[in-house]
mmCIF file of C-alpha atoms in Angstrom:
data_model
loop_
_atom_site.group_PDB
_atom_site.id
_atom_site.type_symbol
_atom_site.label_atom_id
_atom_site.label_comp_id
_atom_site.label_asym_id
_atom_site.label_seq_id
_atom_site.Cartn_x
_atom_site.Cartn_y
_atom_site.Cartn_z
ATOM 1 C CA UNK A 93 -20.536 -4.140 66.393
ATOM 2 C CA UNK A 94 -21.892 -5.161 62.489
ATOM 3 C CA UNK A 95 -21.682 -3.213 59.380
ATOM 4 C CA UNK A 96 -24.689 -1.382 58.465
ATOM 5 C CA UNK A 97 -26.590 -0.356 54.900
ATOM 6 C CA UNK A 98 -26.905 2.545 53.629
ATOM 7 C CA UNK A 99 -30.345 3.637 54.328
ATOM 8 C CA UNK A 100 -28.942 2.874 58.389
ATOM 9 C CA UNK A 101 -25.594 5.094 57.384
ATOM 10 C CA UNK A 102 -28.001 7.531 56.504
ATOM 11 C CA UNK A 103 -30.458 7.467 59.129
ATOM 12 C CA UNK A 104 -27.171 7.216 61.511
ATOM 13 C CA UNK A 105 -25.426 10.293 60.181
ATOM 14 C CA UNK A 106 -27.710 12.264 60.990
ATOM 15 C CA UNK A 107 -27.540 11.267 64.570
ATOM 16 C CA UNK A 108 -23.548 11.515 64.918
ATOM 17 C CA UNK A 109 -23.824 15.267 64.181
ATOM 18 C CA UNK A 110 -26.311 15.201 67.741
ATOM 19 C CA UNK A 111 -23.121 14.394 69.243
ATOM 20 C CA UNK A 112 -22.056 18.014 69.183
ATOM 21 C CA UNK A 113 -19.242 18.551 66.625
ATOM 22 C CA UNK A 114 -18.253 22.345 67.336
ATOM 23 C CA UNK A 115 -18.112 23.252 63.277
ATOM 24 C CA UNK A 116 -21.619 22.588 62.907
ATOM 25 C CA UNK A 117 -22.496 26.210 64.471
ATOM 26 C CA UNK A 118 -19.957 28.561 63.823
ATOM 27 C CA UNK A 119 -20.897 32.274 64.130
ATOM 28 C CA UNK A 120 -20.414 32.812 59.752
ATOM 29 C CA UNK A 121 -22.424 29.856 60.112
ATOM 30 C CA UNK A 122 -25.602 30.639 61.918
ATOM 31 C CA UNK A 123 -25.695 34.037 59.985
ATOM 32 C CA UNK A 124 -25.669 32.027 56.217
ATOM 33 C CA UNK A 125 -29.528 31.502 55.595
ATOM 34 C CA UNK A 126 -30.177 35.417 56.662
ATOM 35 C CA UNK A 127 -27.243 36.310 54.148
ATOM 36 C CA UNK A 128 -29.030 34.682 51.175
ATOM 37 C CA UNK A 129 -32.854 35.605 52.094
ATOM 38 C CA UNK A 130 -33.090 38.275 50.197
ATOM 39 C CA UNK A 131 -31.822 37.018 46.964
ATOM 40 C CA UNK A 132 -33.035 33.656 47.765
ATOM 41 C CA UNK A 133 -36.441 31.814 47.020
ATOM 42 C CA UNK A 134 -37.947 29.913 50.487
ATOM 43 C CA UNK A 135 -37.239 26.336 48.711
ATOM 44 C CA UNK A 136 -33.373 27.917 48.195
ATOM 45 C CA UNK A 137 -32.992 28.929 52.009
ATOM 46 C CA UNK A 138 -34.500 25.561 53.321
ATOM 47 C CA UNK A 139 -33.248 22.313 50.851
ATOM 48 C CA UNK A 140 -34.896 19.261 51.523
ATOM 49 C CA UNK A 141 -32.824 16.957 53.666
ATOM 50 C CA UNK A 142 -30.628 14.313 53.020
ATOM 51 C CA UNK A 143 -31.645 12.335 56.065
ATOM 52 C CA UNK A 144 -34.126 12.928 58.250
ATOM 53 C CA UNK A 145 -35.362 10.871 61.700
ATOM 54 C CA UNK A 146 -38.786 12.297 62.343
ATOM 55 C CA UNK A 147 -39.391 10.214 65.886
ATOM 56 C CA UNK A 148 -36.890 9.389 68.097
ATOM 57 C CA UNK A 149 -37.456 6.849 69.811
ATOM 58 C CA UNK A 150 -34.314 5.664 71.694
ATOM 59 C CA UNK A 151 -32.263 4.536 73.801
ATOM 60 C CA UNK A 152 -30.028 6.883 75.684
ATOM 61 C CA UNK A 153 -27.405 9.675 76.285
ATOM 62 C CA UNK A 154 -24.738 8.928 78.886
ATOM 63 C CA UNK A 155 -21.743 10.815 80.570
ATOM 64 C CA UNK A 156 -18.491 8.972 81.952
ATOM 65 C CA UNK A 157 -18.783 11.373 84.750
ATOM 66 C CA UNK A 158 -14.975 13.399 84.744
ATOM 67 C CA UNK A 159 -12.774 12.223 87.596
ATOM 68 C CA UNK A 160 -11.996 15.919 88.176
ATOM 69 C CA UNK A 161 -15.189 17.118 88.212
ATOM 70 C CA UNK A 162 -16.173 14.111 90.516
ATOM 71 C CA UNK A 163 -13.209 15.391 93.106
ATOM 72 C CA UNK A 164 -14.453 19.093 92.569
ATOM 73 C CA UNK A 165 -18.279 18.127 93.589
ATOM 74 C CA UNK A 166 -16.367 16.201 97.089
ATOM 75 C CA UNK A 167 -14.474 19.635 97.546
ATOM 76 C CA UNK A 168 -18.079 21.372 97.643
ATOM 77 C CA UNK A 169 -19.147 18.874 99.657
ATOM 78 C CA UNK A 170 -21.792 18.795 97.193
ATOM 79 C CA UNK A 171 -23.419 15.294 97.254
ATOM 80 C CA UNK A 172 -24.803 14.113 93.296
ATOM 81 C CA UNK A 173 -27.541 11.816 92.462
ATOM 82 C CA UNK A 174 -30.668 10.603 89.961
ATOM 83 C CA UNK A 175 -33.212 12.267 88.898
ATOM 84 C CA UNK A 176 -36.634 10.261 87.677
ATOM 85 C CA UNK A 177 -35.583 7.356 84.952
ATOM 86 C CA UNK A 178 -32.163 8.497 85.254
ATOM 87 C CA UNK A 179 -29.549 5.967 86.618
ATOM 88 C CA UNK A 180 -25.759 5.656 87.251
ATOM 89 C CA UNK A 181 -23.872 2.594 86.496
ATOM 90 C CA UNK A 182 -20.286 2.155 86.768
ATOM 91 C CA UNK A 183 -19.630 5.804 87.026
ATOM 92 C CA UNK A 184 -21.843 7.276 84.290
ATOM 93 C CA UNK A 185 -25.209 8.733 84.316
ATOM 94 C CA UNK A 186 -28.091 7.707 81.506
ATOM 95 C CA UNK A 187 -30.599 9.736 80.417
ATOM 96 C CA UNK A 188 -32.840 8.004 78.222
ATOM 97 C CA UNK A 189 -34.309 9.492 75.315
ATOM 98 C CA UNK A 190 -38.091 10.141 75.256
ATOM 99 C CA UNK A 191 -38.091 12.318 72.213
ATOM 100 C CA UNK A 192 -37.269 14.227 69.190
ATOM 101 C CA UNK A 193 -36.355 14.407 65.754
ATOM 102 C CA UNK A 194 -33.042 15.154 63.506
ATOM 103 C CA UNK A 195 -32.655 16.507 59.387
ATOM 104 C CA UNK A 196 -29.508 16.437 57.552
ATOM 105 C CA UNK A 197 -28.584 18.584 55.492
ATOM 106 C CA UNK A 198 -25.747 18.756 53.036
ATOM 107 C CA UNK A 199 -22.554 19.823 54.426
ATOM 108 C CA UNK A 200 -21.073 21.244 51.545
ATOM 109 C CA UNK A 201 -24.293 23.440 50.718
ATOM 110 C CA UNK A 202 -24.589 26.580 52.184
ATOM 111 C CA UNK A 203 -27.473 25.963 54.417
ATOM 112 C CA UNK A 204 -26.117 26.681 58.483
ATOM 113 C CA UNK A 205 -26.910 24.728 60.486
ATOM 114 C CA UNK A 206 -27.189 21.580 58.322
ATOM 115 C CA UNK A 207 -27.843 19.381 60.845
ATOM 116 C CA UNK A 208 -31.420 20.807 62.826
ATOM 117 C CA UNK A 209 -33.763 18.594 65.330
ATOM 118 C CA UNK A 210 -33.666 17.918 68.931
ATOM 119 C CA UNK A 211 -32.658 15.217 71.680
ATOM 120 C CA UNK A 212 -35.798 14.888 74.639
ATOM 121 C CA UNK A 213 -34.709 13.577 77.575
ATOM 122 C CA UNK A 214 -38.033 14.102 79.704
ATOM 123 C CA UNK A 215 -38.406 12.863 83.173
ATOM 124 C CA UNK A 216 -35.095 12.251 84.197
ATOM 125 C CA UNK A 217 -32.153 14.211 85.498
ATOM 126 C CA UNK A 218 -29.576 14.220 88.146
ATOM 127 C CA UNK A 219 -28.966 16.555 91.515
ATOM 128 C CA UNK A 220 -26.706 18.134 94.036
ATOM 129 C CA UNK A 221 -27.229 18.232 97.166
ATOM 130 C CA UNK A 222 -25.157 20.117 100.395
ATOM 131 C CA UNK A 223 -27.207 20.714 103.422
ATOM 132 C CA UNK A 224 -30.381 20.915 103.397
ATOM 133 C CA UNK A 225 -30.160 22.339 99.326
ATOM 134 C CA UNK A 226 -30.636 20.162 96.688
ATOM 135 C CA UNK A 227 -30.826 21.532 93.143
ATOM 136 C CA UNK A 228 -32.068 19.531 89.970
ATOM 137 C CA UNK A 229 -31.447 19.370 86.651
ATOM 138 C CA UNK A 230 -33.910 17.967 84.209
ATOM 139 C CA UNK A 231 -35.773 17.191 81.130
ATOM 140 C CA UNK A 232 -32.568 17.772 78.967
ATOM 141 C CA UNK A 233 -32.669 18.888 75.628
ATOM 142 C CA UNK A 234 -29.874 18.432 72.733
ATOM 143 C CA UNK A 235 -29.865 20.857 69.923
ATOM 144 C CA UNK A 236 -27.375 19.359 67.358
ATOM 145 C CA UNK A 237 -27.484 22.778 65.523
ATOM 146 C CA UNK A 238 -25.925 24.481 68.223
ATOM 147 C CA UNK A 239 -24.016 22.110 70.059
ATOM 148 C CA UNK A 240 -25.934 22.537 73.215
ATOM 149 C CA UNK A 241 -27.572 21.662 76.225
ATOM 150 C CA UNK A 242 -30.601 22.663 77.906
ATOM 151 C CA UNK A 243 -32.335 21.695 80.639
ATOM 152 C CA UNK A 244 -34.859 22.354 83.513
ATOM 153 C CA UNK A 245 -33.448 23.640 87.307
ATOM 154 C CA UNK A 246 -35.159 23.683 90.445
ATOM 155 C CA UNK A 247 -34.448 24.355 94.079
ATOM 156 C CA UNK A 248 -36.045 22.210 96.937
ATOM 157 C CA UNK A 249 -39.101 21.687 94.795
ATOM 158 C CA UNK A 250 -39.308 24.630 93.308
ATOM 159 C CA UNK A 251 -38.559 25.825 89.433
ATOM 160 C CA UNK A 252 -36.089 28.448 89.065
ATOM 161 C CA UNK A 253 -35.129 28.017 85.308
ATOM 162 C CA UNK A 254 -36.954 26.367 82.331
ATOM 163 C CA UNK A 255 -34.731 24.713 79.119
ATOM 164 C CA UNK A 256 -31.894 27.141 80.529
ATOM 165 C CA UNK A 257 -28.147 26.515 78.986
ATOM 166 C CA UNK A 258 -26.218 24.049 81.046
ATOM 167 C CA UNK A 259 -24.563 22.060 79.258
ATOM 168 C CA UNK A 260 -21.747 22.670 75.799
ATOM 169 C CA UNK A 261 -20.841 20.389 73.910
ATOM 170 C CA UNK A 262 -17.485 19.579 72.154
ATOM 171 C CA UNK A 263 -17.292 16.864 69.492
ATOM 172 C CA UNK A 264 -13.351 17.306 68.850
ATOM 173 C CA UNK A 265 -12.850 13.814 70.782
ATOM 174 C CA UNK A 266 -15.671 12.367 68.859
ATOM 175 C CA UNK A 267 -14.950 8.430 67.949
ATOM 176 C CA UNK A 268 -15.657 7.040 64.440
ATOM 177 C CA UNK A 269 -19.789 5.784 64.608
ATOM 178 C CA UNK A 270 -20.409 2.426 65.319
ATOM 179 C CA UNK A 271 -22.906 0.076 65.127
ATOM 180 C CA UNK A 272 -24.991 -2.550 67.679
ATOM 181 C CA UNK A 273 -27.910 -3.993 65.820
ATOM 182 C CA UNK A 274 -30.433 -1.434 64.604
ATOM 183 C CA UNK A 275 -28.405 1.388 67.274
ATOM 184 C CA UNK A 276 -26.003 3.942 66.336
ATOM 185 C CA UNK A 277 -23.308 4.483 68.867
ATOM 186 C CA UNK A 278 -21.691 7.355 68.945
ATOM 187 C CA UNK A 279 -18.781 8.362 71.560
ATOM 188 C CA UNK A 280 -16.525 11.001 72.681
ATOM 189 C CA UNK A 281 -18.449 14.577 72.712
ATOM 190 C CA UNK A 282 -17.007 15.890 75.696
ATOM 191 C CA UNK A 283 -19.724 18.092 78.220
ATOM 192 C CA UNK A 284 -18.715 21.191 79.354
ATOM 193 C CA UNK A 285 -20.992 22.982 82.352
ATOM 194 C CA UNK A 286 -22.276 26.207 80.563
ATOM 195 C CA UNK A 287 -21.427 29.870 81.965
ATOM 196 C CA UNK A 288 -25.494 30.265 83.268
ATOM 197 C CA UNK A 289 -25.632 26.905 84.578
ATOM 198 C CA UNK A 290 -22.138 27.890 86.656
ATOM 199 C CA UNK A 291 -23.473 30.889 87.992
ATOM 200 C CA UNK A 292 -26.691 29.465 89.003
ATOM 201 C CA UNK A 293 -24.793 26.855 91.196
ATOM 202 C CA UNK A 294 -22.118 29.152 92.521
ATOM 203 C CA UNK A 295 -25.092 31.510 93.839
ATOM 204 C CA UNK A 296 -27.399 28.333 95.066
ATOM 205 C CA UNK A 297 -24.554 26.764 97.112
ATOM 206 C CA UNK A 298 -22.702 30.312 97.908
ATOM 207 C CA UNK A 299 -19.894 29.083 96.441
ATOM 208 C CA UNK A 300 -17.600 30.168 93.138
ATOM 209 C CA UNK A 301 -15.767 27.314 92.839
ATOM 210 C CA UNK A 302 -17.679 25.753 89.963
ATOM 211 C CA UNK A 303 -15.932 27.353 86.611
ATOM 212 C CA UNK A 304 -17.327 28.360 83.447
ATOM 213 C CA UNK A 305 -16.762 25.409 80.796
ATOM 214 C CA UNK A 306 -15.920 22.842 83.542
ATOM 215 C CA UNK A 307 -15.400 19.336 81.759
ATOM 216 C CA UNK A 308 -18.122 17.005 83.170
ATOM 217 C CA UNK A 309 -17.488 14.108 81.205
ATOM 218 C CA UNK A 310 -17.398 12.291 77.820
ATOM 219 C CA UNK A 311 -21.245 11.890 76.156
ATOM 220 C CA UNK A 312 -22.090 8.756 74.240
ATOM 221 C CA UNK A 313 -25.420 8.790 73.163
ATOM 222 C CA UNK A 314 -26.500 5.916 71.351
ATOM 223 C CA UNK A 315 -29.603 5.878 68.857
ATOM 224 C CA UNK A 316 -32.496 3.756 67.954
ATOM 225 C CA UNK A 317 -32.067 4.158 64.011
ATOM 226 C CA UNK A 318 -35.900 1.912 63.627
#
């Protein structure tokens, strides 16, 4: 790990908030632009971003699977697997970053959410299989403004949902940003199953054991800043 320049810091700071800090999107924050829209000009409502990454190009988002989550899958008779370009290494699922963008606004101003954009992971995902039923969760998109992760769902090769909310991200345990060469490393955000995903999995596998907000694991996002 090495120190980093002011320019790299600005870009990495934008990426840092992608990791899902819950403070980015409170209810009050979400309504702030609407409240000001009648009395503010367009320029005031949409200030200039302090930092931007207009085209993300790598590297990946990984999730170190929680032991209780793995145990829950075993108890349900579910076998996990990878889809597309995803890999499973030392207990962590890795999903390559394929695109997206980030704008970071001054958090001291009223404009909310102060991190906007997306991180895209096209062509990768993971599967859960029980008997003759396989559910695939793929093409993940992280929305930094809402701290949510969306994705596509298929059951036995047939589309069941497109870009539905799959996981919620909580940044309370996020570690300080580190740099490795030109890559910003953001580790510690917890990943939890959404109510929508829990319901879909329960219905598909005919169980009620997949709980809303079940901890899946700890995320590590590695973002290329150049």
